[in-house]
Short mmCIF file of N, CA and C in Angstrom, two decimals:
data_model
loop_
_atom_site.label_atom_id
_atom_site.label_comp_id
_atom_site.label_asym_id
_atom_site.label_seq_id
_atom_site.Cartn_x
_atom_site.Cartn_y
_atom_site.Cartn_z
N UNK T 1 73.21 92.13 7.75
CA UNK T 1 73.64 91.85 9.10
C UNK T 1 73.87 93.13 9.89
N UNK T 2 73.37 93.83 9.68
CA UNK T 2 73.45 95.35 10.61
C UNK T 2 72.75 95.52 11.85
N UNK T 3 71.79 94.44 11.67
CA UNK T 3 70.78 94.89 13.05
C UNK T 3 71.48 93.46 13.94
N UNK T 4 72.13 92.21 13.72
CA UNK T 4 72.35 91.10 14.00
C UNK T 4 74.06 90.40 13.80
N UNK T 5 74.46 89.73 14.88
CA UNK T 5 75.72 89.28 14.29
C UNK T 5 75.72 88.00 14.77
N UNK T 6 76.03 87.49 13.73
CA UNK T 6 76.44 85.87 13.46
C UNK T 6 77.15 85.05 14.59
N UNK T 7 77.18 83.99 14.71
CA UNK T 7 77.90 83.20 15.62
C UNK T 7 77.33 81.66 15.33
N UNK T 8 78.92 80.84 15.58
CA UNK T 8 78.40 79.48 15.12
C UNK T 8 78.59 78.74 16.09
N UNK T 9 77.56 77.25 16.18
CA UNK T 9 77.26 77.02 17.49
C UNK T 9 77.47 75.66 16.84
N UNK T 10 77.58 74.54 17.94
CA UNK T 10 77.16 73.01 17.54
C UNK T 10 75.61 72.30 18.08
N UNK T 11 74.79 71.67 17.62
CA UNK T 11 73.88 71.30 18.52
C UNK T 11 74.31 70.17 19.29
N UNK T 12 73.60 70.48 20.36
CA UNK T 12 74.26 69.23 21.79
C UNK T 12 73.14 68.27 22.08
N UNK T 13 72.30 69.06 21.67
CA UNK T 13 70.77 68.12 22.29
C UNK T 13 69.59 68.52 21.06
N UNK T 14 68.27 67.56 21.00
CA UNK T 14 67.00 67.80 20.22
C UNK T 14 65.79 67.08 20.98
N UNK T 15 65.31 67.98 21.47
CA UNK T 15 63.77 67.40 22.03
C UNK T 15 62.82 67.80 21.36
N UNK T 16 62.01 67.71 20.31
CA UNK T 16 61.27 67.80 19.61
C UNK T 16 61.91 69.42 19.12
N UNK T 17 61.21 70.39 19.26
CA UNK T 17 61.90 71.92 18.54
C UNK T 17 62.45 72.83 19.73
N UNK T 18 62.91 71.93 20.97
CA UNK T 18 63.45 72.59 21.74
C UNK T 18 65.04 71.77 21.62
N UNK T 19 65.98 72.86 21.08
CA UNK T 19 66.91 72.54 20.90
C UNK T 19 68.42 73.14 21.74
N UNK T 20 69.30 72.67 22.05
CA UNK T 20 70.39 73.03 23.37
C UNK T 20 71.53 73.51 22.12
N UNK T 21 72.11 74.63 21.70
CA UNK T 21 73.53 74.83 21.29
C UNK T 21 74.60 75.09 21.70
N UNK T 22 75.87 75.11 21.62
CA UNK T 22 76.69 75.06 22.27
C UNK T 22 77.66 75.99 21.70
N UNK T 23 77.80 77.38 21.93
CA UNK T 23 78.58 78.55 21.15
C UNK T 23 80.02 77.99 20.62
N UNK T 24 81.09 78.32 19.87
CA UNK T 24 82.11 77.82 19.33
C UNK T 24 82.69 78.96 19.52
N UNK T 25 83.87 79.06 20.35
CA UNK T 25 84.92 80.25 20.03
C UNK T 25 85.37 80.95 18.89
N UNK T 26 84.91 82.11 18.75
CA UNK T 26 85.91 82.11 17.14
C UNK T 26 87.17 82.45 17.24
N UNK T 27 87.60 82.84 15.90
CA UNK T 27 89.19 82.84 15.90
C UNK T 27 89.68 83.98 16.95
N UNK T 28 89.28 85.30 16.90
CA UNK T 28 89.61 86.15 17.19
C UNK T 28 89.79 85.98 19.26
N UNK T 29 89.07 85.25 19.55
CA UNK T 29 88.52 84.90 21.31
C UNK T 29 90.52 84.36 21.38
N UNK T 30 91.57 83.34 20.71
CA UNK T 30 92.53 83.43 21.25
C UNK T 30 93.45 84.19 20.99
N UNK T 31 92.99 85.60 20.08
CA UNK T 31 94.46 86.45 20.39
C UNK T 31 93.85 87.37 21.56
N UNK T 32 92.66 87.13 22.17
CA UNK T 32 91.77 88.25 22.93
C UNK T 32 92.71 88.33 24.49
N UNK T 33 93.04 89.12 24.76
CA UNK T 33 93.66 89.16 26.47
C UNK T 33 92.05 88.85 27.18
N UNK T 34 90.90 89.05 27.00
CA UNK T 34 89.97 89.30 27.84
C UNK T 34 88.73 88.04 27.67
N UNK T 35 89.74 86.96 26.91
CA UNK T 35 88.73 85.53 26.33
C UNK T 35 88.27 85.07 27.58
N UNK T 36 88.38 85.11 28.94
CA UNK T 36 88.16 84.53 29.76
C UNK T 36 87.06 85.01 30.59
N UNK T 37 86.87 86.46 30.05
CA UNK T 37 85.48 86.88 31.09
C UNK T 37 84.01 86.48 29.96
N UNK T 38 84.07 86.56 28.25
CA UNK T 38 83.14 86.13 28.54
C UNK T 38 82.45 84.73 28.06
N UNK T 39 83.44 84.15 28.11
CA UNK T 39 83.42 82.19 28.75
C UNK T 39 83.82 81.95 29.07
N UNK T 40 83.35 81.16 30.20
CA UNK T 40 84.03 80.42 31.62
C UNK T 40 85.16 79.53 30.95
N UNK T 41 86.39 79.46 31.90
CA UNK T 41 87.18 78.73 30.87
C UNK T 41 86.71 77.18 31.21
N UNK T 42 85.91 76.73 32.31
CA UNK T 42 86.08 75.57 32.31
C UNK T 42 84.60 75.37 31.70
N UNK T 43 83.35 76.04 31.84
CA UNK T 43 82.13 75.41 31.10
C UNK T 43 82.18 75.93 29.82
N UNK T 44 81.17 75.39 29.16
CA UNK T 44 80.63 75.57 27.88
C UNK T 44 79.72 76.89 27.99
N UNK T 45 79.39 77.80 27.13
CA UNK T 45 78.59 78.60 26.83
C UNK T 45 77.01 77.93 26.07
N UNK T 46 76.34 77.65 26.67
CA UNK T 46 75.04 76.65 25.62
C UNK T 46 73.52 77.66 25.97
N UNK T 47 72.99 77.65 24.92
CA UNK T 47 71.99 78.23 24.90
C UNK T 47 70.75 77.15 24.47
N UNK T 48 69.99 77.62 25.25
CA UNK T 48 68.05 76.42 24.64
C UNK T 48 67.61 77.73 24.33
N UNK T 49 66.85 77.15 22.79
CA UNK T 49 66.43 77.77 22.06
C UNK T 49 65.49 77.02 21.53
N UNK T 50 64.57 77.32 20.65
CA UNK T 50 63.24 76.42 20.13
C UNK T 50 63.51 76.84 18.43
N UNK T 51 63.84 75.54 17.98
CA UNK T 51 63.67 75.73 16.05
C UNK T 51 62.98 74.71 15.60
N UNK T 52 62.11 75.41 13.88
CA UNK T 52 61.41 73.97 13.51
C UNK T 52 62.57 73.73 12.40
N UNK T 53 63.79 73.98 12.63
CA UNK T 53 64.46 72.84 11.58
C UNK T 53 64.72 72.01 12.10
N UNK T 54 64.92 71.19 10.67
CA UNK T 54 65.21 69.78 11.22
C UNK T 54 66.85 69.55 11.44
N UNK T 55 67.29 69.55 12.78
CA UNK T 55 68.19 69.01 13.50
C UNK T 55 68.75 67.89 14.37
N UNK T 56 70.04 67.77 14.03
CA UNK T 56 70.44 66.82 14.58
C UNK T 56 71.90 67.08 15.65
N UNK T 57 72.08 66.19 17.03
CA UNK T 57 72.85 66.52 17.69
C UNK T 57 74.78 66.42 16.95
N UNK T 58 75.10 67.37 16.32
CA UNK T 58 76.32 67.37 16.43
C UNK T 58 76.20 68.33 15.05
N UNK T 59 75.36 68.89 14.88
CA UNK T 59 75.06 69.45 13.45
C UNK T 59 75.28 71.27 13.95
N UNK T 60 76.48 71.60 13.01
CA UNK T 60 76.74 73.16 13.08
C UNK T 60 75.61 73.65 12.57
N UNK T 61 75.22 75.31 13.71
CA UNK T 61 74.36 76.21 12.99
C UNK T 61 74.65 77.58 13.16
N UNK T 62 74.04 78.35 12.24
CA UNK T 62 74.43 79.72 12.60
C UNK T 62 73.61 80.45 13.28
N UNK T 63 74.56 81.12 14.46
CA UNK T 63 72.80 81.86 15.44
C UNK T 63 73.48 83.50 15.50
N UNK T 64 72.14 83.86 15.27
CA UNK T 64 71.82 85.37 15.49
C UNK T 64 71.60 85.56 16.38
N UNK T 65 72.68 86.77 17.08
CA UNK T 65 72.21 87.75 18.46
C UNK T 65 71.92 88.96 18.27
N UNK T 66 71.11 89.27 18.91
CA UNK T 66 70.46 90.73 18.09
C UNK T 66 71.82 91.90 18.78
N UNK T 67 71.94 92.77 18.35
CA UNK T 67 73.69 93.39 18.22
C UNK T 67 73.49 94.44 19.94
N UNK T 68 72.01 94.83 19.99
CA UNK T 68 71.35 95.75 20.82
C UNK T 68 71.48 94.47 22.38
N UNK T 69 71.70 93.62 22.19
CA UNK T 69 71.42 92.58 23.57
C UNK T 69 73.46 92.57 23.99
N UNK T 70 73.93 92.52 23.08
CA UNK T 70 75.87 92.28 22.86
C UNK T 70 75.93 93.88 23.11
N UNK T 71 75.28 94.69 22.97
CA UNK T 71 75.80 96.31 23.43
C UNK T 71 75.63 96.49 24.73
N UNK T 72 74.48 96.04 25.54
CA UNK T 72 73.93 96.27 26.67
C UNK T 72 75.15 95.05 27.68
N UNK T 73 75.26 94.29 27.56
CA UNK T 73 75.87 92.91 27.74
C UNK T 73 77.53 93.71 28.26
N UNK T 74 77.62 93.84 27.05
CA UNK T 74 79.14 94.76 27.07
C UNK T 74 79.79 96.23 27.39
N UNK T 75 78.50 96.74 27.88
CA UNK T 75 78.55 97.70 28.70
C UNK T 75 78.61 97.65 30.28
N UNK T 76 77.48 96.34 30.75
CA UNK T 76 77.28 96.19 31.94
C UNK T 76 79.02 95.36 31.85
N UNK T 77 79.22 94.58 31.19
CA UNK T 77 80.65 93.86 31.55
C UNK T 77 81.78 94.45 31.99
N UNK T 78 82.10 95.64 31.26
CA UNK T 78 83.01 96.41 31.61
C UNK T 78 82.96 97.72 31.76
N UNK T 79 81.64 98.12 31.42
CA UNK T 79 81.50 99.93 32.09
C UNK T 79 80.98 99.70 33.45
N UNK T 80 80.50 98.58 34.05
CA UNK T 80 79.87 99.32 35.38
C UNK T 80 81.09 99.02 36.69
N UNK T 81 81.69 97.69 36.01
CA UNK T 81 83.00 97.70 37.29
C UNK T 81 83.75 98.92 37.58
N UNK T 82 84.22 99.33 36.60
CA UNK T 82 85.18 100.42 36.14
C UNK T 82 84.35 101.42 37.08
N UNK T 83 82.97 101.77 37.11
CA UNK T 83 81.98 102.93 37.50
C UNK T 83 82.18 102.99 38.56
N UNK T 84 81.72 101.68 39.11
CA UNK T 84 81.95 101.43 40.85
C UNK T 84 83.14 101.73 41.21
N UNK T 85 84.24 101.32 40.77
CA UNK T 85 85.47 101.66 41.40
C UNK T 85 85.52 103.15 41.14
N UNK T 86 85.93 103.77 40.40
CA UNK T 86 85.65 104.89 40.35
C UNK T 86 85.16 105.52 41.72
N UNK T 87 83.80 105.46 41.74
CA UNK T 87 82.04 105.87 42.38
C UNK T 87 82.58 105.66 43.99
N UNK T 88 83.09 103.85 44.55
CA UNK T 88 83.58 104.25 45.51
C UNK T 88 84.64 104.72 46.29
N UNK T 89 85.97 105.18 45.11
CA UNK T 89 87.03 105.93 45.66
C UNK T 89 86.32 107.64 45.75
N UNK T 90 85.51 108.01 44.67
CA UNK T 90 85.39 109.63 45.24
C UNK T 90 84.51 109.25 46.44
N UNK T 91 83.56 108.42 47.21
CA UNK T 91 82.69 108.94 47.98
C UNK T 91 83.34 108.74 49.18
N UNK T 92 84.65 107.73 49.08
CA UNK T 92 85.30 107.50 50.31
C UNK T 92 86.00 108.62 50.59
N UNK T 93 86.76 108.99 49.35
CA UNK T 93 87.40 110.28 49.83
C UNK T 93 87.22 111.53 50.32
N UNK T 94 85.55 110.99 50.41
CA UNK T 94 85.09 112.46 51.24
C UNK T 94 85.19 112.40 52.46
N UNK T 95 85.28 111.40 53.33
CA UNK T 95 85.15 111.19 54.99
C UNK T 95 86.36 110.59 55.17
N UNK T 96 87.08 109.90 54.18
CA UNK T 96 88.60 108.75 55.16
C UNK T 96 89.76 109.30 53.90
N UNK T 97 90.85 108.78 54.63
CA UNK T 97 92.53 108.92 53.94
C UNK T 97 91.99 108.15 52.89
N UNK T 98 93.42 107.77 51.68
CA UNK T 98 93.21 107.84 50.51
C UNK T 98 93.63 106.09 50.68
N UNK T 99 94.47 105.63 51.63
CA UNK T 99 94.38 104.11 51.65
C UNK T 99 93.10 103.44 51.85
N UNK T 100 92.27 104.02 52.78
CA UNK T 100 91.41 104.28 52.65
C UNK T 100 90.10 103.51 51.84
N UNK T 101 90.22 104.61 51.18
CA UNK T 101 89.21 104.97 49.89
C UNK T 101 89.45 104.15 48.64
N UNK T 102 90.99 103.45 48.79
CA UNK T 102 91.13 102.90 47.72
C UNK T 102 90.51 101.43 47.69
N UNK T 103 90.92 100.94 49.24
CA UNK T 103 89.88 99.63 49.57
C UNK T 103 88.65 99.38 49.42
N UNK T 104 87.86 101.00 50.15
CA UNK T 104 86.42 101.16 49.70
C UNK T 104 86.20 101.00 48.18
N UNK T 105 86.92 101.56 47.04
CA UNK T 105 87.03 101.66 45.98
C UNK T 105 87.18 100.05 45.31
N UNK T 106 87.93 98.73 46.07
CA UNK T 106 87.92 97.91 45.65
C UNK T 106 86.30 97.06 46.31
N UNK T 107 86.09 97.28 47.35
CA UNK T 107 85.15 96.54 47.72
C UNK T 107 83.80 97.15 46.80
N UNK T 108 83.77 98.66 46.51
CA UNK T 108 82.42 98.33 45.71
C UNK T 108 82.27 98.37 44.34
N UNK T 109 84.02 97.98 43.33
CA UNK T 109 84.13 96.91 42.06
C UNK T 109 83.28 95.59 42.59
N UNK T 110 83.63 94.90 43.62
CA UNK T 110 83.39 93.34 44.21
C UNK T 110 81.46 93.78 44.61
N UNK T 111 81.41 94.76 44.54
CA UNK T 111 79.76 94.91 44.76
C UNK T 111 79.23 94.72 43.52
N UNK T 112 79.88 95.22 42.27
CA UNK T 112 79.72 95.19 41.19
C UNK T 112 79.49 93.94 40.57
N UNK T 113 80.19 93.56 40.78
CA UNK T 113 80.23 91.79 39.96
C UNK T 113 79.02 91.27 40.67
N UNK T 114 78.42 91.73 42.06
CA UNK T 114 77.21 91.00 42.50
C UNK T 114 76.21 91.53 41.91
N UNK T 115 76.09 92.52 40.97
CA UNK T 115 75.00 93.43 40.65
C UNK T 115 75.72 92.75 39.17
N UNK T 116 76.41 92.29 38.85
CA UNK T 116 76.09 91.58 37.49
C UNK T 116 75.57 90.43 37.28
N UNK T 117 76.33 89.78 38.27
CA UNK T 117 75.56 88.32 38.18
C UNK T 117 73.85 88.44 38.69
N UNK T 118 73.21 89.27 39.11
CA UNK T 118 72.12 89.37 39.04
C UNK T 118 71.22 89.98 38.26
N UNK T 119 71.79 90.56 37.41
CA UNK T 119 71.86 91.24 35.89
C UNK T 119 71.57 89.78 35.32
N UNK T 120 72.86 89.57 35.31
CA UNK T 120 72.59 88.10 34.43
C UNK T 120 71.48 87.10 34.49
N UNK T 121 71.40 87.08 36.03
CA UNK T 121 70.02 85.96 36.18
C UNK T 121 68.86 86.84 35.76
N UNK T 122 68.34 87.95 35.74
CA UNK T 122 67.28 88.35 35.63
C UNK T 122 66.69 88.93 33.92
N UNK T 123 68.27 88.93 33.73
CA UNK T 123 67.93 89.60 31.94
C UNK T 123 68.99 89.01 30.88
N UNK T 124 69.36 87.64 31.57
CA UNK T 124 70.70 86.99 30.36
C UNK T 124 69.39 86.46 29.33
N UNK T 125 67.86 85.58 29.96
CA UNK T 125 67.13 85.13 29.44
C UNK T 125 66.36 86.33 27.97
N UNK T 126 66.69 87.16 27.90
CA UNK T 126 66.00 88.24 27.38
C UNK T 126 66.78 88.79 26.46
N UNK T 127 67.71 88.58 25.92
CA UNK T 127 69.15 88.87 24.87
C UNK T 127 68.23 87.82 23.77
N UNK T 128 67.69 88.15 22.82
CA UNK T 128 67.26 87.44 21.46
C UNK T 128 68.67 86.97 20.85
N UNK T 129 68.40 85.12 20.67
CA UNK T 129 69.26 84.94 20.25
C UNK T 129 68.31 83.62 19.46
N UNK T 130 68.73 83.52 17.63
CA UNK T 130 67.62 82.19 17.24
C UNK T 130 68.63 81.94 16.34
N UNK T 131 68.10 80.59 16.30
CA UNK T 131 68.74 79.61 15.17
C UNK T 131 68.57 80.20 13.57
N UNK T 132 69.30 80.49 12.78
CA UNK T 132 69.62 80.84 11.31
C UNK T 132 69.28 79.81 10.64
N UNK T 133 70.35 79.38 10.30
CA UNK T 133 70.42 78.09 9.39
C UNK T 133 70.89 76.88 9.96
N UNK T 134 71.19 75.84 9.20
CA UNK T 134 71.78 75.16 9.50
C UNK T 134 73.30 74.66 8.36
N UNK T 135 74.08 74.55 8.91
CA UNK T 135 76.09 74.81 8.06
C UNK T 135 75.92 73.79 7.90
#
């Protein structure tokens, strides 16, 4: 498991080998202060994926995410907000006061989150993630 880390899912749906899972929190997500950024607290996390096992809807499986898709993922999550804020308090502070700069500094964190969620739409599809086994 060095190149890959585990995660267990339920199946929700089976259309022939196109199959819908549904991620499972693990233990560690409720002592986490930060369980909430990455699942929505009110939806489900579900992934379509295509397997030729034979499955059935309510049947645990184990899915592999390749570790290189969870590095990139978790960098953009919390290194690029942090960047922006940063990025726009020094550039404000070159032309305006420091109240300022600190607003500029919040408005382009809030630029940030728009440059993730379009992150997300354009490269969430592209994170390798496949069905293992079946538990």
């Amino acid at each position: 498991m060095t190149e890959e880390q585990q995660d267990v899912g339920i199946v929700t749906a089976v259309k022939g080998n196109a199959v819908s899972v549904e991620i499972q929190r693990g233990g560690g997500c409720k002592s986490c202060a930060l369980r909430g950024m990455c699942f929505s607290k009110s939806t489900p996390s579900v992934f379509h994926l295509q397997s030729d096992l034979p499955l059935a809807v309510g049947d645990k499986v184990e899915l592999y995410v390749a570790e290189g898709g969870r590095i990139i993922a978790s960098m953009l999550i919390f290194g690029l907000p942090v960047f922006f804020l940063f990025l726009g308090f020094i550039l404000a502070s070159l032309w305006f006061s420091e109240l300022i700069s600190i607003l500029f500094a919040f408005a382009f964190m809030a630029l940030s989150f728009l440059i993730l969620k379009l992150c997300d739409r354009l490269l969430g599809g592209k994170i390798k993630v496949e069905i293992a086994r079946k538990i």
